Coordinates of C-alpha atoms and ligand atoms in Angstrom, one line a residue:
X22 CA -3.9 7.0 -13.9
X23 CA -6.5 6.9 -10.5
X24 CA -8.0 10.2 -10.3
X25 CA -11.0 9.2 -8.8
X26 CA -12.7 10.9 -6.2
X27 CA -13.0 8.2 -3.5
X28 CA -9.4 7.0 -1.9
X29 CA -8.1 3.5 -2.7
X30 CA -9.9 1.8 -0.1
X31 CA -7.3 0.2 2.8
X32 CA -7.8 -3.2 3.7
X33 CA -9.2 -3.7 7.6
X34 CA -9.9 -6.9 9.6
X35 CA -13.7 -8.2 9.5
X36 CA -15.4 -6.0 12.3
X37 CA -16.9 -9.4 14.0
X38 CA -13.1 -11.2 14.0
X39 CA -11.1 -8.2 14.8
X40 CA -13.6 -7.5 18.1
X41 CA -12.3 -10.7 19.6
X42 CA -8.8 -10.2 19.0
X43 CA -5.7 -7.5 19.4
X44 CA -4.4 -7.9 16.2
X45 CA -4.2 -4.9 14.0
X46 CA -7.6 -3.8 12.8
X47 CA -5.7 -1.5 9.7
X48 CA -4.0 -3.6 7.4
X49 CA -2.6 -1.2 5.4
X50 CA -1.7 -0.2 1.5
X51 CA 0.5 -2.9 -0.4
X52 CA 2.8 -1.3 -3.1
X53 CA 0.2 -1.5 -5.7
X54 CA -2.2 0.0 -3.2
X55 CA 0.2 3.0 -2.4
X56 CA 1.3 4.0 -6.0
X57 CA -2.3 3.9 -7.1
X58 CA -3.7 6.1 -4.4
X59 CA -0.2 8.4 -4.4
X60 CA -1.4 9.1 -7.9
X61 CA -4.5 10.8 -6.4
X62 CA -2.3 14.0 -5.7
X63 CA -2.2 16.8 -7.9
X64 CA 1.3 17.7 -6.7
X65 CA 0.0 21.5 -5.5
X66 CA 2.6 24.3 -5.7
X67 CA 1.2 25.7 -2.8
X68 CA 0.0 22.7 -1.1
X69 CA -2.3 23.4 1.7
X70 CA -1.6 19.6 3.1
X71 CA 2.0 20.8 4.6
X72 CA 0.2 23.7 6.2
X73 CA -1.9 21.2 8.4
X74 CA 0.9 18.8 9.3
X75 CA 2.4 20.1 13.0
X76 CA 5.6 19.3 11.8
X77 CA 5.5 20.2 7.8
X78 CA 6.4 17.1 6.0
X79 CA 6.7 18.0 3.0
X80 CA 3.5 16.0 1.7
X81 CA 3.6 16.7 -2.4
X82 CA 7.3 15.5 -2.2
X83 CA 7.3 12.4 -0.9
X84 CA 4.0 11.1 -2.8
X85 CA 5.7 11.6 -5.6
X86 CA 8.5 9.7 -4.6
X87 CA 5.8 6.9 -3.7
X88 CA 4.0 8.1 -7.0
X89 CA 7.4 6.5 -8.5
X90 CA 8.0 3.7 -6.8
X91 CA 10.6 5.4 -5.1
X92 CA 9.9 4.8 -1.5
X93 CA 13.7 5.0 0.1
X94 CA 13.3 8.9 -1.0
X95 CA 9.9 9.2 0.2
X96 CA 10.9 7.7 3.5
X97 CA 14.3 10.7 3.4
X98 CA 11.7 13.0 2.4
X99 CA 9.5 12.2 5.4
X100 CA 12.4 11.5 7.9
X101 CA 13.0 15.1 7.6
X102 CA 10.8 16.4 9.3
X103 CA 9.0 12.9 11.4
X104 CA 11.2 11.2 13.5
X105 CA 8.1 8.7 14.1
X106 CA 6.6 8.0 10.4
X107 CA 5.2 4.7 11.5
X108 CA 3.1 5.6 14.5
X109 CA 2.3 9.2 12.7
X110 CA 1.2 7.2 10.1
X111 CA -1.6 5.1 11.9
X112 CA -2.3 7.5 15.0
X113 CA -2.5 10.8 13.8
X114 CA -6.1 12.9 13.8
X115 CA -5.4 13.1 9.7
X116 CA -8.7 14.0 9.1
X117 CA -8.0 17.6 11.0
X118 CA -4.7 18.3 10.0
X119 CA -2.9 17.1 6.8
X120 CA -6.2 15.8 5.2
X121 CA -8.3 18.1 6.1
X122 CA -6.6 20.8 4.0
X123 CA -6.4 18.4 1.3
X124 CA -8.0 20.2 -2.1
X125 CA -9.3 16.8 -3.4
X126 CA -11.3 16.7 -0.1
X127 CA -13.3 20.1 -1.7
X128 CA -14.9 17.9 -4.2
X129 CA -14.6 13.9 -2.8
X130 CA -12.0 12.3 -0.4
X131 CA -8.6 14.1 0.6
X132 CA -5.6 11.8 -0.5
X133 CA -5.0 9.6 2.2
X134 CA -2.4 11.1 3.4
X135 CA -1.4 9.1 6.5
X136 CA -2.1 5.9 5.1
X137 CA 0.4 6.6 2.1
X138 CA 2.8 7.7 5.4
X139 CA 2.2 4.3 7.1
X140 CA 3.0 2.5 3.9
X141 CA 6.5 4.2 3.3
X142 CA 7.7 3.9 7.0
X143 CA 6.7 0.1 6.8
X144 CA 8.4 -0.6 3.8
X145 CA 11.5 1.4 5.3
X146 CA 11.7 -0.7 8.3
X147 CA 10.6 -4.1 6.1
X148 CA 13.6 -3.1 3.9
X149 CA 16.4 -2.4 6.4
X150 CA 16.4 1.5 5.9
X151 CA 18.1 3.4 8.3
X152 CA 17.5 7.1 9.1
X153 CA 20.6 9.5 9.0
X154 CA 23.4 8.1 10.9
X155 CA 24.4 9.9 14.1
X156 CA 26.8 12.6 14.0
X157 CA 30.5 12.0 16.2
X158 CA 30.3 12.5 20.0
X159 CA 30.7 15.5 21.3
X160 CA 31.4 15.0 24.8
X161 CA 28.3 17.2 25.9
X162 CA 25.5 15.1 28.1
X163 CA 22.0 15.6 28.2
X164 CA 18.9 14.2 30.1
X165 CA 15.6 13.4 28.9
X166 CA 12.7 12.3 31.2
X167 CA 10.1 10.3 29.9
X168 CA 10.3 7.9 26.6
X169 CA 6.9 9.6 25.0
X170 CA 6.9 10.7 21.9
X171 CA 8.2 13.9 23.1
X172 CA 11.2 12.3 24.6
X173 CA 11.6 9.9 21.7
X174 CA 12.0 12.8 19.0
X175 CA 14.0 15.1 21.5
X176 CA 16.6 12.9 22.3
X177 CA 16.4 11.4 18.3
X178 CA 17.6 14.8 17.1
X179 CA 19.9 15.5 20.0
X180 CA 21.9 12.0 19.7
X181 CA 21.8 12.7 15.7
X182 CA 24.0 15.8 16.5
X183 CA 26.4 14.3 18.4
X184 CA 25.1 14.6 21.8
X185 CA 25.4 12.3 24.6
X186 CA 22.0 11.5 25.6
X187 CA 20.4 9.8 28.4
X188 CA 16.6 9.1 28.4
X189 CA 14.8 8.1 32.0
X190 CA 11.6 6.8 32.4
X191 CA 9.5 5.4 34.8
X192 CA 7.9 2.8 33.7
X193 CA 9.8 -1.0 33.0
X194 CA 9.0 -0.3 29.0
X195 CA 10.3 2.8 26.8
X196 CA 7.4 4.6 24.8
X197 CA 4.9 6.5 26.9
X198 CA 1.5 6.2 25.4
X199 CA 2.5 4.5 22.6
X200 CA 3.5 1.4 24.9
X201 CA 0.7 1.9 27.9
X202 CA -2.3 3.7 25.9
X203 CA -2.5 2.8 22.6
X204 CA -3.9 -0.5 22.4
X205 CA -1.9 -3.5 20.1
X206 CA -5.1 -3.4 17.6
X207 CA -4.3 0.4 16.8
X208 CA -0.7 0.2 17.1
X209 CA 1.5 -2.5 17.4
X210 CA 4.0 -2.9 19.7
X211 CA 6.8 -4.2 17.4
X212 CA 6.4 -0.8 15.7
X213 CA 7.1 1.1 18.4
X214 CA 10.1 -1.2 19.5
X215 CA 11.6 -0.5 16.5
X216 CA 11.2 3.5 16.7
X217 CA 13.2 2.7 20.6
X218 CA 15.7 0.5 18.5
X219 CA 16.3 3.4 16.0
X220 CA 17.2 5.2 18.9
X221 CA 18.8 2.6 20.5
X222 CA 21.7 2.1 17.2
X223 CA 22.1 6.4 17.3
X224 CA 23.5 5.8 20.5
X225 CA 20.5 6.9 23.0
X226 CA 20.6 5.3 26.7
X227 CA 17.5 4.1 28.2
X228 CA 17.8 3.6 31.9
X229 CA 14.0 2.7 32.7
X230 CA 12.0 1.6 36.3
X231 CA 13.9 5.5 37.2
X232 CA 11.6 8.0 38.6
X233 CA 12.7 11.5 38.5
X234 CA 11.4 13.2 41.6
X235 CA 11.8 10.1 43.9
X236 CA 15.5 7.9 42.1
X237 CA 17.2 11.4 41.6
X238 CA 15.4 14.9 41.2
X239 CA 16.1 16.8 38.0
X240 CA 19.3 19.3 40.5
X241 CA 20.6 16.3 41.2
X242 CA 20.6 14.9 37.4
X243 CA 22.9 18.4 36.7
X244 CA 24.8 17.2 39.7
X245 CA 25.7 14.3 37.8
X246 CA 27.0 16.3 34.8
X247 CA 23.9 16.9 32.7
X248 CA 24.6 20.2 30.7
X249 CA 20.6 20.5 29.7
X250 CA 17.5 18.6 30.6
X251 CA 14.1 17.9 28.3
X252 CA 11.1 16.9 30.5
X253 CA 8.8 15.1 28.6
X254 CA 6.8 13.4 31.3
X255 CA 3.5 13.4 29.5
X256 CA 0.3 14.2 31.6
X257 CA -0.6 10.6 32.8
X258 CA -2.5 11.5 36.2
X259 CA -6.2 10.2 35.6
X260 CA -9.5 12.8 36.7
X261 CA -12.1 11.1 37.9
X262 CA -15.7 11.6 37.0
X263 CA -16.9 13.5 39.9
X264 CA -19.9 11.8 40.9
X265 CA -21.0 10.0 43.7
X266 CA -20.3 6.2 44.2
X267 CA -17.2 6.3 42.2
X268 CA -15.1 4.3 44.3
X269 CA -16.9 1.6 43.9
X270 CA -15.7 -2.1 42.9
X271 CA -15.6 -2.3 39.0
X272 CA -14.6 1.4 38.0
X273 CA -11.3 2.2 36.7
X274 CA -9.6 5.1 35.3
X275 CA -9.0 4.6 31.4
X276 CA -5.4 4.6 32.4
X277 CA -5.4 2.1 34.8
X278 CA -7.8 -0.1 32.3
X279 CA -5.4 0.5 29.4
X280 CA -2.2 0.1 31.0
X281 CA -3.3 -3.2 32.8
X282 CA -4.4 -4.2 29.1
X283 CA -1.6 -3.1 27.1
X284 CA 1.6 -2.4 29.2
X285 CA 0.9 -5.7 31.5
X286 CA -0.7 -7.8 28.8
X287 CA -3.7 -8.7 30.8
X288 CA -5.4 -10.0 27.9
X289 CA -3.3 -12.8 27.4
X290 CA -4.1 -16.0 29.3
X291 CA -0.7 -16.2 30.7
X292 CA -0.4 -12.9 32.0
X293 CA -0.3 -12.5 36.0
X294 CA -2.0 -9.0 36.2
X295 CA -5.3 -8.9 37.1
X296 CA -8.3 -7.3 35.4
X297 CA -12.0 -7.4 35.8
X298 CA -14.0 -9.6 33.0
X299 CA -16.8 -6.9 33.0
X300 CA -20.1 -8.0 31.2
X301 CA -22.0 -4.4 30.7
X302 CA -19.2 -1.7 30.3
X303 CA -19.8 1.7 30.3
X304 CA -16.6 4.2 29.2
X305 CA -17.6 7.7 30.4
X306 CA -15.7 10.3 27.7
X307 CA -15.5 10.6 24.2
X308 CA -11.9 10.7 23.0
X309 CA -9.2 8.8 21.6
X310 CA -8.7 7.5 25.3
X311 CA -12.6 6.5 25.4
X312 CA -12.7 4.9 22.0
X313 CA -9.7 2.5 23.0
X314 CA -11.3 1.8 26.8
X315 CA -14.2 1.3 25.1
X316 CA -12.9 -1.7 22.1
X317 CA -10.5 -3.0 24.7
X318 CA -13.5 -4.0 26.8
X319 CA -15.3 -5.7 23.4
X320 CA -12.1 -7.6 22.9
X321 CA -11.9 -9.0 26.3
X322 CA -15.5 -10.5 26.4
X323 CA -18.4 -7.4 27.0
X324 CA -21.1 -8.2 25.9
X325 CA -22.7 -4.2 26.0
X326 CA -20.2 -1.7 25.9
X327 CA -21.6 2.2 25.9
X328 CA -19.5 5.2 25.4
X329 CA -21.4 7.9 27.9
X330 CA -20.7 11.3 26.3
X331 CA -22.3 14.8 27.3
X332 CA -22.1 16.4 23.8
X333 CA -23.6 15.2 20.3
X334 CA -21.7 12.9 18.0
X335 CA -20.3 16.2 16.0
X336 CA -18.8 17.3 19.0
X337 CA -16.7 14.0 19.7
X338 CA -12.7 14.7 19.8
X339 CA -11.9 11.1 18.9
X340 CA -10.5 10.8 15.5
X341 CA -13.2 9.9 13.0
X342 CA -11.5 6.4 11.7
X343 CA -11.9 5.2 15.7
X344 CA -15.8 6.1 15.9
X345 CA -16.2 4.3 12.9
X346 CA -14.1 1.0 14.0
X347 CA -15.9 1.2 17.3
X348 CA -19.7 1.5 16.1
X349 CA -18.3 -1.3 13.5
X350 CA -17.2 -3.0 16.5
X351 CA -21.1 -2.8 17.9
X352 CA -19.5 -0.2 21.3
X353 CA -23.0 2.0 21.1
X354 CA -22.5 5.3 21.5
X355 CA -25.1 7.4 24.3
X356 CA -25.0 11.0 23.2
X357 CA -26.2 13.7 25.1
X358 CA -26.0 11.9 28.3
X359 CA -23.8 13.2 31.5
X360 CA -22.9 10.5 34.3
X361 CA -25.1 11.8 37.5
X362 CA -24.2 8.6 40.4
X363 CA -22.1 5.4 39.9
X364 CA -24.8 2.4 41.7
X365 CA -23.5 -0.6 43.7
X366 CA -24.8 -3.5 45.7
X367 CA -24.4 -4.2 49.4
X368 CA -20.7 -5.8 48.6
X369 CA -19.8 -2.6 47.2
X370 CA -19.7 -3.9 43.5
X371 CA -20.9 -2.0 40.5
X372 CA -24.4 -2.6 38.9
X373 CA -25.2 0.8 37.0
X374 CA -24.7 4.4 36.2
X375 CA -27.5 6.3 36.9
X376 CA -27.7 9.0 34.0
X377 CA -29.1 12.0 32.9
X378 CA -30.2 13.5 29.4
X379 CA -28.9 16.5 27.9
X380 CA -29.2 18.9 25.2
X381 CA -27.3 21.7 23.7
X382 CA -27.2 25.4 24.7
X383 CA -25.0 28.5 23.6
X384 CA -21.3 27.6 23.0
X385 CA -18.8 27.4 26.3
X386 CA -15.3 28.9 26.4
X387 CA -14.4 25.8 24.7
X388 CA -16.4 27.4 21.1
X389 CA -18.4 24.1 21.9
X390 CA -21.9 24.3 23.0
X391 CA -22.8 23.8 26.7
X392 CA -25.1 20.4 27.9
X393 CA -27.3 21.6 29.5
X394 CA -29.5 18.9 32.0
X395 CA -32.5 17.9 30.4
X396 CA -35.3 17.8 33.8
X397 CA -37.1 14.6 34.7
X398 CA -35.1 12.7 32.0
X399 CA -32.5 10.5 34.4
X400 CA -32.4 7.0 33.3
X401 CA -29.9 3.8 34.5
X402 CA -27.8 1.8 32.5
X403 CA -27.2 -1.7 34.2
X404 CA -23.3 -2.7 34.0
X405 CA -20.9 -4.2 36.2
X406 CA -18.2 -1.6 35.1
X407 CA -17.2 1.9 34.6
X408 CA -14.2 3.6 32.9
X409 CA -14.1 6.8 33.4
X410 CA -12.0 8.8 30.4
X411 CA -13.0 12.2 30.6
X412 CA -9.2 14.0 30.7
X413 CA -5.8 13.8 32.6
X414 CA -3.2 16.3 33.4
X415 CA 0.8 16.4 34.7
X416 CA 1.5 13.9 37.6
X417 CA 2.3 16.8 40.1
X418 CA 5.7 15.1 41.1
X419 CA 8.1 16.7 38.9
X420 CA 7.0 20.5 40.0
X421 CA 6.5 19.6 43.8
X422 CA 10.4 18.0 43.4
X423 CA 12.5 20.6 41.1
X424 CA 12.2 24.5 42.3
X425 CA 12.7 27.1 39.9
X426 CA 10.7 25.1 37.7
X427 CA 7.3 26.9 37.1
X428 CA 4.1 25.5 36.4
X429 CA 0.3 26.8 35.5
X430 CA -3.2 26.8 37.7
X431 CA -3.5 23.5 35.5
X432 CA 0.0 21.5 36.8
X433 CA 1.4 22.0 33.5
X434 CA 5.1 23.1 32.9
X435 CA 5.3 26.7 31.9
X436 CA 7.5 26.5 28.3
X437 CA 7.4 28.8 25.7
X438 CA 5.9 26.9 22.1
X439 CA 9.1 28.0 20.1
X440 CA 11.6 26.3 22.4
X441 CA 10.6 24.6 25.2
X442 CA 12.4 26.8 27.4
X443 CA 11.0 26.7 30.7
X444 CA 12.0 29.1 33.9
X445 CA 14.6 27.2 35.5
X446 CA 18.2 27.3 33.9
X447 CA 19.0 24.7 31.2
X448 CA 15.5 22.6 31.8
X449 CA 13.4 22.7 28.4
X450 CA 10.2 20.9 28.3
X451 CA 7.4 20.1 25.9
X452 CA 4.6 17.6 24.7
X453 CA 1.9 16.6 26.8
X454 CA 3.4 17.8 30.5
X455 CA 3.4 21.3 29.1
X456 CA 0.2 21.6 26.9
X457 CA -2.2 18.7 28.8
X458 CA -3.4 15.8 27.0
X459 CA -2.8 16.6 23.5
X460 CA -1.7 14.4 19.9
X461 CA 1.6 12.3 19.5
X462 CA 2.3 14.9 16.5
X463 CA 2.6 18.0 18.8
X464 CA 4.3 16.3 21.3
X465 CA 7.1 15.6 18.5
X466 CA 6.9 18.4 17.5
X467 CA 7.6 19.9 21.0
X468 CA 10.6 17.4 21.2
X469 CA 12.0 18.3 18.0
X470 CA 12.4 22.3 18.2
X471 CA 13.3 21.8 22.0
X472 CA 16.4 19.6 21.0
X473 CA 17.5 22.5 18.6
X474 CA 17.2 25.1 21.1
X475 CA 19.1 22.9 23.7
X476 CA 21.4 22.5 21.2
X477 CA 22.1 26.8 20.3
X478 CA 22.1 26.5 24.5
X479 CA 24.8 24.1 25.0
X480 CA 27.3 25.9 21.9
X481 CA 26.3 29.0 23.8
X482 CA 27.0 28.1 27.3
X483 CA 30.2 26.4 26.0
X484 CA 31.6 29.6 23.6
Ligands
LIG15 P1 3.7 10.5 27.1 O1 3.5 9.7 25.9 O2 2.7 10.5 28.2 O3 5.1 10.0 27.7 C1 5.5 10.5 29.0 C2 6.5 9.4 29.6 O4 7.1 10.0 30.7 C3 5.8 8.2 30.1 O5 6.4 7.1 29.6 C4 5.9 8.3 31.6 O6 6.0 7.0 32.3 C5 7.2 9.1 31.8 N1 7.3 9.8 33.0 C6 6.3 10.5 33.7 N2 6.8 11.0 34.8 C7 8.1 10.6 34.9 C8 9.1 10.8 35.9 N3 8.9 11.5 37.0 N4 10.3 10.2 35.7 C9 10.6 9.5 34.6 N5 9.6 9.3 33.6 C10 8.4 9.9 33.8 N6 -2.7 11.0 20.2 C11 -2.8 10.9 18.8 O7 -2.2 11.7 18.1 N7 -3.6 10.0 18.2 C12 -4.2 9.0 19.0 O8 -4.8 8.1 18.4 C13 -4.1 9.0 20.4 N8 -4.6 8.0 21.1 C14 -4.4 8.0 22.5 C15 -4.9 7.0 23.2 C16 -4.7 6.9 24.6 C17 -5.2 5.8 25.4 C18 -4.0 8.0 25.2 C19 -3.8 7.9 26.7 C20 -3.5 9.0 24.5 C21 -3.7 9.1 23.1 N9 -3.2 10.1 22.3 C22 -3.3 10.1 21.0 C23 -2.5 11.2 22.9 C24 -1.0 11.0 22.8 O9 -0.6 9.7 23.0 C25 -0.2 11.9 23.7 O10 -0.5 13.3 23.4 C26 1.3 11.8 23.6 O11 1.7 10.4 23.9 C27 2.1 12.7 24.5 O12 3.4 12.4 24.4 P2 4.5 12.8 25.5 O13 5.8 12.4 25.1 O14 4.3 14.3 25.9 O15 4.0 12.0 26.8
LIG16 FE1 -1.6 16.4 -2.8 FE2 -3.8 17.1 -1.4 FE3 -1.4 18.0 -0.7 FE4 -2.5 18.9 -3.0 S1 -3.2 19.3 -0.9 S2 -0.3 18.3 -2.7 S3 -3.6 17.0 -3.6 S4 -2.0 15.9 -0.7

C-alpha cells in the first residue's frame, strides 16, 4: 500500500515541447496512477478536505470508491455535489481549498485531490457514464443568461428537476471562461463541449449570438413567459493599467488577447482573426488571467515574455501549479515592479514599458502588504507588446438595461450568498457578475443553491 509522503507524481508534457504547442500540458493519472495515489488517504472521520471544497464533495467517499477501483461510484459520489468534475478537476486553486486542509499536507504532500477528481470525471465521460437523468417536465420556464460556469450548473440542476430551461449567451460558443479564457493547454475544449452536451441531453436550450440588454432585456424575457431568471453574466469588462501611453499599437487587454487566442483560434494557421506575433511580451498582473496571457504569448512565438507584478512572488493569486508551468515554460517573472508609462515610436507602435521598483510596506485593506515606489529605481523593458491583466468587473449593460435590479459602487449585482436572490422580483443571480472576478468553483457554487431557491420560488408562487 503507497503511504508515502510525496504524491504519485502526474505525468506533464516536456516544458521545451509543450511551450510550442496548445496541447494539454497535464496528462493526467492512468487507473494504476489513481488507485495508487487514492491509497494515500487515511479516510478521516472528520475530514478537513470537504470543509475546503466550496461545494463539499464529499472527498474521503469517493477516493475510496477510486481506492477500489470503483470509479462509476466515485464519479455518483462526486456528481453530487459538482456538476463540472472535469474542469474542477484541472482548474481549481486545489492547493487553497480541498488540499490545503489536507492532514497528509501537515507532514509531506496533501493527496492530490483534484487530480484523483480529473481522473474519475475522465473515465466517466471515456466510459459513457451519464449523470442522473432529468426529472419529467413540468411546464414551468426559466431563463439563464450567460453559459459560465454559473449558468452551466444553474440551469444543470434546474433542468434535472423538471424545469424548462432556456440558457442565453452572447457569445457564438456556450462556456464563458472556460471557452474564451482558459487556454486549450490548461483545459481542453472537448472537455467543456461535453459538460454543454450533458446539458444539452437533460434537455437545456442554448440560444447563443443573444445579448440580453440589446436582443431582449431581462422584462421583456418575463414578457415572454419566463417564471424566474438566473443572471450569470460573469464580469468580462477588461481594466486597463492606468498609465500613460496605453493606447498604443501592441497592448491588449488579457481578454481581448485570450479570446482572440482561444474563442477565435488565432493560433491556428487557418484561422481569419488577427493577432499580433509579438517578440518581447510583457503581461502586467499576476493571476490566473496573467499566467495564461503570459504562456499563450510563449506558444505563439515570444521570444521574452515577463510577467510585471507589484507584489513579491508569495503574494501572487495565480494558482501554484501555473507559476510553476510558466517559469518551466521560461515566462520570467519581475517582482516588485509596478508599470509607470507604456513607450512607443513615432508610428505609434509599442517598444517598452517603462517601470519602476517596489518594495513592501504595512499590509493594505486587502491583509496584503502595500508596494510602495522604490525612488530613483525606474528601469525599461524593451518589448513590442503589453497585456495588461490586472482585474475585470460586470459589463455595465445588464444593470443600465433591467430597473429594479440593484447593483454595488463596484457594477456588481447585489444577491444575497445563500440564494442568489437579488432585488428585483424573480431575478436571482450569482458567480462572477455578483462577487467580481472570482474561481469556476464559487461560481457553481453560486449556480447551484440559486437553482434551488428558484426552484422553492416557483412551487411558492405557483401554491
Ligand atoms: P463567466 O465564465 O464569465 O460566464 C459569463 C457568460 O455570460 C459569458 O459567456 C458571457 O459571454 C455571458 N454574458 C455576459 N453578458 C451577457 C449578456 N448581456 N447576455 C447574454 N450573455 C452574457 N478560475 C479558476 O477557478 N481556476 C482557474 O484556473 C481560472 N483561470 C482563469 C483564467 C482566465 C483567463 C480567466 C478570465 C478566468 C479564470 N478563472 C479561473 C476565473 C473563472 O473562470 C471565473 O471565475 C468563472 O468563469 C466565473 O463564472 P461565471 O459563470 O460567473 O462567468
Ligand atoms: Fe483523505 Fe486528506 Fe481528506 Fe483526510 S483530509 S480524508 S487524508 S483527502
Amino acid at each position: 500500500m503507497a503511504k508515502g509522503l510525496n504524491r504519485v507524481p502526474v505525468r506533464e508534457q516536456e516544458p521545451k515541447v509543450r511551450a510550442t504547442n496548445f496541447d494539454e500540458v497535464c496528462l493526467g493519472y492512468n487507473k494504476d496512477e489513481a488507485v495508487e495515489e487514492a491509497q494515500r488517504c487515511l479516510g478521516c472521520k472528520n475530514a478537513k478536505c470537504i470543509t475546503g471544497c466550496p461545494v463539499n464533495i464529499n472527498i474521503p467517499a469517493f477516493i475510496a470508491q477510486v481506492k477500489e477501483g470503483n470509479f462509476e461510484e466515485a464519479y455518483k459520489i462526486i456528481g453530487e455535489s459538482s456538476a463540472l468534475p472535469a474542469v474542477c478537476g484541472r482548474v481549481c486553486p486545489q492547493e487553497s481549498q480541498c488540499e490545503g486542509k489536507c492532514v497528509r499536507g501537515i507532514k509531506g504532500d496533501a493527496v492530490s485531490i483534484g487530480k484523483l477528481e480529473r481522473f474519475v470525471a475522465d473515465w466517466a465521460k471515456e466510459n459513457g457514464i451519464k449523470p442522473v437523468p432529468a426529472a419529467e417536465k413540468n411546464g414551468h420556464k426559466i431563463a439563464v443568461i450567460g453559459s459560465g460556469p454559473a449558468g452551466l450548473t444553474c440551469a444543470g440542476d434546474l433542468a434535472k428537476l423538471g424545469y424548462d430551461v432556456t440558457i442565453f449567451e452572447a457569445l457564438h460558443k456556450a462556456g464563458g471562461v472556460l471557452s474564451y479564457g482558459i487556454p486549450e493547454f490548461r483545459l481542453p475544449k472537448t472537455i467543456v463541449q461535453k459538460e454543454i452536451d450533458t446539458l444539452k441531453d437533460l434537455g437545456v436550450e442554448f440560444v447563443l449570438n443573444f445579448v440580453v440588454g440589446r436582443s431582449e432585456t431581462i422584462d421583456e424575457l418575463f414578457g415572454d413567459g419566463f417564471e424566474a431568471i438566473f443572471v450569470g453574466s460573469g464580469a468580462g469588462l477588461p481594466t486597463f493599467i492606468g498609465v500613460p501611453g496605453e493606447n498604443a499599437n501592441g497592448v491588449y487587454s488579457a481578454n481581448e488577447y485570450l479570446t482572440r487566442i482561444n474563442l477565435m483560434k488565432a493560433y491556428k494557421e487557418n484561422s481569419d482573426t488577427p493577432i499580433y506575433h509579438a517578440k518581447k511580451v510583457a503581461v502586467v498582473g499576476g493571476g490566473n488571467v496573467a499566467m495564461d496571457a503570459a504562456r499563450c504569448a510563449k506558444r505563439m512565438g515570444a521570444e521574452e515574455v515577463y510577467i510585471v507584478y507589484r507584489r513579491s512572488e508569495k503574494e501572487l493569486p495565480a494558482r501554484l501549479e501555473e507559476i510553476h508551468h510558466a517559469k518551466e515554460e521560461g515566462v520570467v517573472f519581475k517582482f516588485l515592479t509596478a508599470p509607470l508609462e507604456v513607450l512607443s515610436d513615432e508610428n505609434f507602435n509599442v517598444t517598452g514599458l517603462k517601470c519602476q521598483q517596489m518594495e513592501l510596506g504595512e499590509p493594505d485593506a486587502s491583509g496584503r502588504r502595500r508596494p510602495i515606489p522604490v525612488e530613483g529605481s525606474e528601469f525599461v523593458l524593451d518589448l513590442d507588446c503589453v497585456i495588461a491583466a490586472i482585474g475585470t468587473s460586470p459589463n455595465p449593460l445588464i444593470r443600465h438595461t433591467t430597473p429594479g435590479l440593484d447593483t454595488n459602487r463596484k457594477g456588481c449585482i447585489v444577491a444575497d450568498d445563500e440564494h442568489g436572490i437579488t432585488s428585483k422580483d424573480g431575478v436571482f443571480a450569482g458567480g462572477d457578475a455578483v462577487t467580481g472576478a472570482a474561481t469556476v468553483i464559487l461560481a457553481m457554487g453560486a449556480g447551484k443553491r440559486a437553482a434551488a431557491a428558484m426552484d422553492e420560488y416557483i412551487k411558492n408562487k405557483n401554491k
